[in-house]
Amino acid sequence: MIRKQHDVLSVEWVKLELLRTAYATRGGLLSRLDPRVVLGWYLVFAVVPWLTHNIVTLAALFTITAVTVLLSRVGPLVLGLFTIGLVMESVYLFAAAWMFDGDLRTIMSLLTLTLKLGVISLASMAAFVSLDPEKLSDALISLHAPPLLSFGVSYGYRMLPIMMDEFHTIIDGYRLRSAPPSRRGILGWRSLLHLSLMLVRSFYPMMLNTAKRTRTTVEALETRGFTFAGENALGREIRLAGLRVGPADIGLLVSTAALIAAAFLLGSQFPVYSRDF
């Protein structure tokens, strides 16, 4: 019989979700495109929201980036954190308006800023979830970013699974050596305190063990000519030989420009600003 794996909320599931997010293993729309085009797409949506205060235009841009996130197959962990942040931000809007004697105009002003930040957040989720360390570092080298920046990005991505493994191992060790509280207490505060202390105590051993393995990772990257490939012309040519801007990349740029123009056209037809309330 084929055994089906069901995702449950656990430390192991969180670790696997972080690795899937960092290494773009889910596929999706943007993962098949040239990484330079993906970075350019992200920069467009990082700048465009600040060029307008029209709520209708911002809502249209928010919808475009939300659909792109779904097509990029962003994992449930990242989407869940974004949703929680968005809900908490909405609660903050009403709380701030109520505490400072605000009115509907105050709420709409805060909503405008929230939409702008939401568009940028969704665009960053769709873009960087679709780029693995190799693609991202190659794109930075192709765009003539400092070699140290490209090296740092690639190194940081590779240290993520190492840090997660170390943290999980240390947590399991503490759980084996320490007994849980005999009584959970009201609302389980004793268990929560025990878990919090265990997490704090695991931080320094994790950093120490990770530092010991840092040299091996750096030497492996340097052996592959990571820094040299960014500084030497021949190395850059060999490393970036696989980067090609194809019809799909051009189609993404054209469709993005058309959708942004449509969003601004829709906003001009239905101009809604916070000062109108």
Coordinates of C-alpha atoms in Angstrom, one line a residue:
M1 CA 0.0 0.0 0.0
I2 CA 1.1 3.5 -0.8
R3 CA 1.6 5.5 2.4
K4 CA 0.5 9.1 2.2
Q5 CA 2.4 11.8 4.1
H6 CA 0.2 14.3 5.9
D7 CA 1.8 17.6 6.9
V8 CA 1.3 18.5 10.6
L9 CA 2.4 21.5 12.6
S10 CA 5.6 20.4 14.2
V11 CA 9.3 21.5 14.4
E12 CA 10.2 19.0 11.6
W13 CA 7.4 20.4 9.4
V14 CA 8.6 24.0 10.0
K15 CA 12.2 23.0 9.2
L16 CA 11.1 21.3 5.9
E17 CA 9.0 24.3 4.9
L18 CA 11.9 26.7 5.5
L19 CA 14.1 24.5 3.3
R20 CA 11.5 24.2 0.6
T21 CA 11.1 28.0 0.7
A22 CA 14.8 28.7 0.6
Y23 CA 15.6 26.3 -2.2
A24 CA 12.5 26.8 -4.4
T25 CA 11.6 23.2 -4.6
R26 CA 7.9 23.7 -5.2
G27 CA 8.3 25.1 -8.7
G28 CA 5.8 27.6 -9.9
L29 CA 5.5 30.4 -12.5
L30 CA 8.6 32.5 -11.7
S31 CA 10.9 29.6 -10.9
R32 CA 11.2 28.7 -14.6
L33 CA 12.2 32.2 -15.7
D34 CA 15.5 34.0 -15.9
P35 CA 16.5 35.1 -12.4
R36 CA 17.5 38.6 -13.7
V37 CA 13.9 39.1 -15.0
V38 CA 12.5 37.9 -11.7
L39 CA 14.6 40.4 -9.8
G40 CA 13.5 43.2 -12.2
W41 CA 9.9 42.1 -11.8
Y42 CA 10.2 42.4 -8.0
L43 CA 11.9 45.8 -8.2
V44 CA 9.0 47.1 -10.3
F45 CA 6.4 46.1 -7.7
A46 CA 8.7 47.5 -4.9
V47 CA 8.7 51.0 -6.5
V48 CA 5.3 51.3 -8.2
P49 CA 3.1 51.3 -5.1
W50 CA 4.8 54.4 -3.8
L51 CA 3.9 56.4 -6.9
T52 CA 0.2 56.6 -6.1
H53 CA -2.2 57.1 -3.2
N54 CA -5.3 55.8 -5.0
I55 CA -6.8 53.0 -3.0
V56 CA -8.4 51.4 -6.1
T57 CA -5.0 51.3 -7.9
L58 CA -3.3 49.9 -4.8
A59 CA -6.1 47.3 -4.4
A60 CA -5.6 46.2 -8.0
L61 CA -1.8 45.9 -7.6
F62 CA -2.4 43.9 -4.4
T63 CA -4.7 41.5 -6.4
I64 CA -2.0 41.1 -9.1
T65 CA 0.7 40.2 -6.7
A66 CA -1.6 37.9 -4.7
V67 CA -2.5 35.9 -7.9
T68 CA 1.3 35.8 -8.7
V69 CA 1.9 34.4 -5.2
L70 CA -0.6 31.6 -5.8
L71 CA 0.9 30.8 -9.2
S72 CA 4.4 30.7 -7.6
R73 CA 3.2 28.0 -5.2
V74 CA 4.4 29.8 -2.0
G75 CA 4.3 27.4 0.9
P76 CA 1.7 27.4 3.7
L77 CA 4.2 28.5 6.3
V78 CA 5.1 31.8 4.6
L79 CA 1.5 32.4 3.6
G80 CA 0.3 31.8 7.1
L81 CA 2.8 34.2 8.6
F82 CA 1.7 36.8 6.0
T83 CA -2.0 36.3 6.8
I84 CA -1.4 36.6 10.5
G85 CA 0.5 39.8 10.0
L86 CA -2.2 41.2 7.7
V87 CA -4.9 40.4 10.3
M88 CA -2.9 41.9 13.1
E89 CA -2.4 45.0 11.0
S90 CA -6.1 45.3 10.4
V91 CA -6.7 45.1 14.1
Y92 CA -4.1 47.8 14.6
L93 CA -5.9 50.1 12.2
F94 CA -9.1 50.0 14.1
A95 CA -7.4 50.2 17.5
A96 CA -5.3 53.2 16.5
A97 CA -8.3 55.0 15.0
W98 CA -10.3 54.4 18.2
M99 CA -7.5 55.3 20.7
F100 CA -6.6 58.5 19.0
D101 CA -10.1 59.7 18.3
G102 CA -9.8 59.0 14.6
D103 CA -12.5 58.6 12.1
L104 CA -13.0 56.7 8.8
R105 CA -10.5 59.0 7.1
T106 CA -7.8 57.9 9.6
I107 CA -8.5 54.3 8.9
M108 CA -8.4 54.8 5.1
S109 CA -5.0 56.6 5.5
L110 CA -3.6 53.7 7.4
L111 CA -5.2 51.3 4.9
T112 CA -3.3 53.0 2.1
L113 CA 0.0 52.4 3.8
T114 CA -1.0 48.8 4.6
L115 CA -1.8 48.1 0.9
K116 CA 1.5 49.5 -0.2
L117 CA 3.4 47.3 2.2
G118 CA 1.2 44.4 1.3
V119 CA 2.0 44.7 -2.4
I120 CA 5.8 44.8 -1.7
S121 CA 5.5 41.8 0.7
L122 CA 3.6 39.7 -1.8
A123 CA 6.0 40.6 -4.6
S124 CA 9.0 39.6 -2.4
M125 CA 7.4 36.3 -1.4
A126 CA 6.7 35.4 -5.1
A127 CA 10.1 36.4 -6.3
F128 CA 12.5 35.1 -3.6
V129 CA 10.6 31.8 -3.0
S130 CA 11.1 31.1 -6.7
L131 CA 14.9 31.7 -6.7
D132 CA 17.3 29.1 -5.3
P133 CA 20.8 30.1 -4.1
E134 CA 22.5 29.4 -7.4
K135 CA 20.0 31.4 -9.5
L136 CA 20.0 34.3 -7.1
S137 CA 23.8 34.5 -6.9
D138 CA 24.1 34.2 -10.7
A139 CA 21.7 37.0 -11.2
L140 CA 23.6 39.2 -8.8
I141 CA 26.9 38.5 -10.6
S142 CA 25.3 39.1 -14.0
L143 CA 24.0 42.5 -12.8
H144 CA 27.6 43.3 -11.7
A145 CA 26.8 43.3 -8.0
P146 CA 29.9 43.1 -5.6
P147 CA 31.2 39.6 -5.6
L148 CA 31.2 39.6 -1.8
L149 CA 27.4 40.3 -1.8
S150 CA 26.8 37.3 -4.1
F151 CA 29.1 35.1 -2.0
G152 CA 27.3 36.2 1.2
V153 CA 23.8 35.5 -0.3
S154 CA 24.9 32.0 -1.4
Y155 CA 26.6 31.3 1.8
G156 CA 23.6 32.4 3.9
Y157 CA 21.3 30.1 2.0
R158 CA 23.6 27.2 2.5
M159 CA 23.9 27.9 6.2
L160 CA 20.2 27.7 6.7
P161 CA 19.8 23.9 6.6
I162 CA 22.9 23.5 8.7
M163 CA 21.6 25.9 11.4
M164 CA 18.2 24.1 11.3
D165 CA 19.8 20.7 11.7
E166 CA 21.9 21.9 14.6
F167 CA 19.0 23.6 16.3
H168 CA 16.8 20.5 16.0
T169 CA 19.6 18.2 17.3
I170 CA 20.1 20.4 20.3
I171 CA 16.4 20.7 21.1
D172 CA 16.1 16.9 20.9
G173 CA 19.0 16.6 23.3
Y174 CA 17.5 19.0 25.8
R175 CA 14.2 17.1 25.6
L176 CA 15.9 13.8 26.3
R177 CA 17.9 15.1 29.3
S178 CA 15.2 17.3 31.0
A179 CA 11.9 16.1 32.3
P180 CA 8.8 18.2 31.4
P181 CA 6.9 19.9 34.2
S182 CA 4.8 17.6 36.4
R183 CA 1.9 20.1 36.1
R184 CA 1.0 22.2 33.1
G185 CA -0.4 25.1 35.2
I186 CA -3.1 27.5 34.2
L187 CA -3.3 27.7 30.4
G188 CA -0.2 25.6 30.3
W189 CA 2.2 28.4 31.4
R190 CA 4.6 25.9 33.0
S191 CA 5.0 24.0 29.8
L192 CA 5.4 27.3 27.9
L193 CA 8.0 28.5 30.3
H194 CA 9.9 25.2 30.0
L195 CA 9.9 25.4 26.2
S196 CA 11.0 29.0 26.3
L197 CA 13.9 28.3 28.5
M198 CA 14.9 25.3 26.4
L199 CA 14.9 27.5 23.2
V200 CA 17.0 30.2 24.9
R201 CA 19.5 27.6 26.2
S202 CA 19.8 26.1 22.7
F203 CA 20.8 29.3 21.0
Y204 CA 24.4 29.5 22.1
P205 CA 25.3 25.8 21.5
M206 CA 23.7 26.2 18.0
M207 CA 25.8 29.2 17.2
L208 CA 29.0 27.5 18.5
N209 CA 28.4 24.3 16.5
T210 CA 27.5 26.2 13.4
A211 CA 30.7 28.3 13.6
K212 CA 32.7 25.1 13.7
R213 CA 31.2 24.0 10.4
T214 CA 31.4 27.5 8.8
R215 CA 35.0 27.0 7.6
T216 CA 34.1 23.7 5.8
T217 CA 31.3 25.5 3.9
V218 CA 33.4 28.5 3.0
E219 CA 36.2 26.3 1.7
A220 CA 33.8 24.2 -0.4
L221 CA 32.4 27.4 -2.0
E222 CA 35.9 28.8 -2.6
T223 CA 37.0 25.5 -4.1
R224 CA 34.3 25.8 -6.7
G225 CA 35.6 29.2 -7.6
F226 CA 32.7 31.2 -6.2
T227 CA 34.5 34.5 -5.6
F228 CA 36.8 34.0 -8.6
A229 CA 33.8 33.5 -10.9
G230 CA 32.5 36.9 -10.0
E231 CA 35.8 38.7 -10.5
N232 CA 37.3 37.0 -13.5
A233 CA 35.9 37.7 -17.0
L234 CA 36.3 34.1 -18.1
G235 CA 34.9 32.7 -14.9
R236 CA 31.8 35.0 -15.3
E237 CA 31.3 33.8 -18.9
I238 CA 31.4 30.1 -17.9
R239 CA 29.2 30.6 -14.9
L240 CA 26.6 32.8 -16.6
A241 CA 26.4 30.7 -19.8
G242 CA 23.1 29.2 -18.7
L243 CA 21.3 32.5 -18.3
R244 CA 19.0 33.2 -21.2
V245 CA 16.1 35.6 -21.6
G246 CA 13.5 33.7 -23.5
P247 CA 9.9 34.3 -24.8
A248 CA 8.4 33.5 -21.4
D249 CA 10.5 36.2 -19.7
I250 CA 9.5 38.8 -22.3
G251 CA 5.9 37.7 -21.9
L252 CA 6.1 38.2 -18.1
L253 CA 7.5 41.7 -18.6
V254 CA 4.9 42.7 -21.2
S255 CA 2.0 41.3 -19.2
T256 CA 3.3 43.0 -16.0
A257 CA 3.5 46.3 -17.7
A258 CA 0.0 45.8 -19.2
L259 CA -1.5 44.9 -15.8
I260 CA 0.1 47.8 -14.0
A261 CA -1.1 50.2 -16.7
A262 CA -4.6 48.7 -16.3
A263 CA -4.4 49.2 -12.5
F264 CA -3.6 52.9 -12.9
L265 CA -6.3 53.2 -15.6
L266 CA -8.8 51.6 -13.2
G267 CA -7.7 54.0 -10.5
S268 CA -8.2 57.0 -12.8
Q269 CA -11.7 55.8 -13.7
F270 CA -12.6 55.3 -10.0
P271 CA -10.4 57.7 -8.0
V272 CA -10.7 56.9 -4.3
Y273 CA -8.3 58.6 -1.8
S274 CA -8.2 58.7 2.0
R275 CA -8.9 62.4 2.0
D276 CA -12.3 61.7 0.3
F277 CA -13.6 60.2 3.6

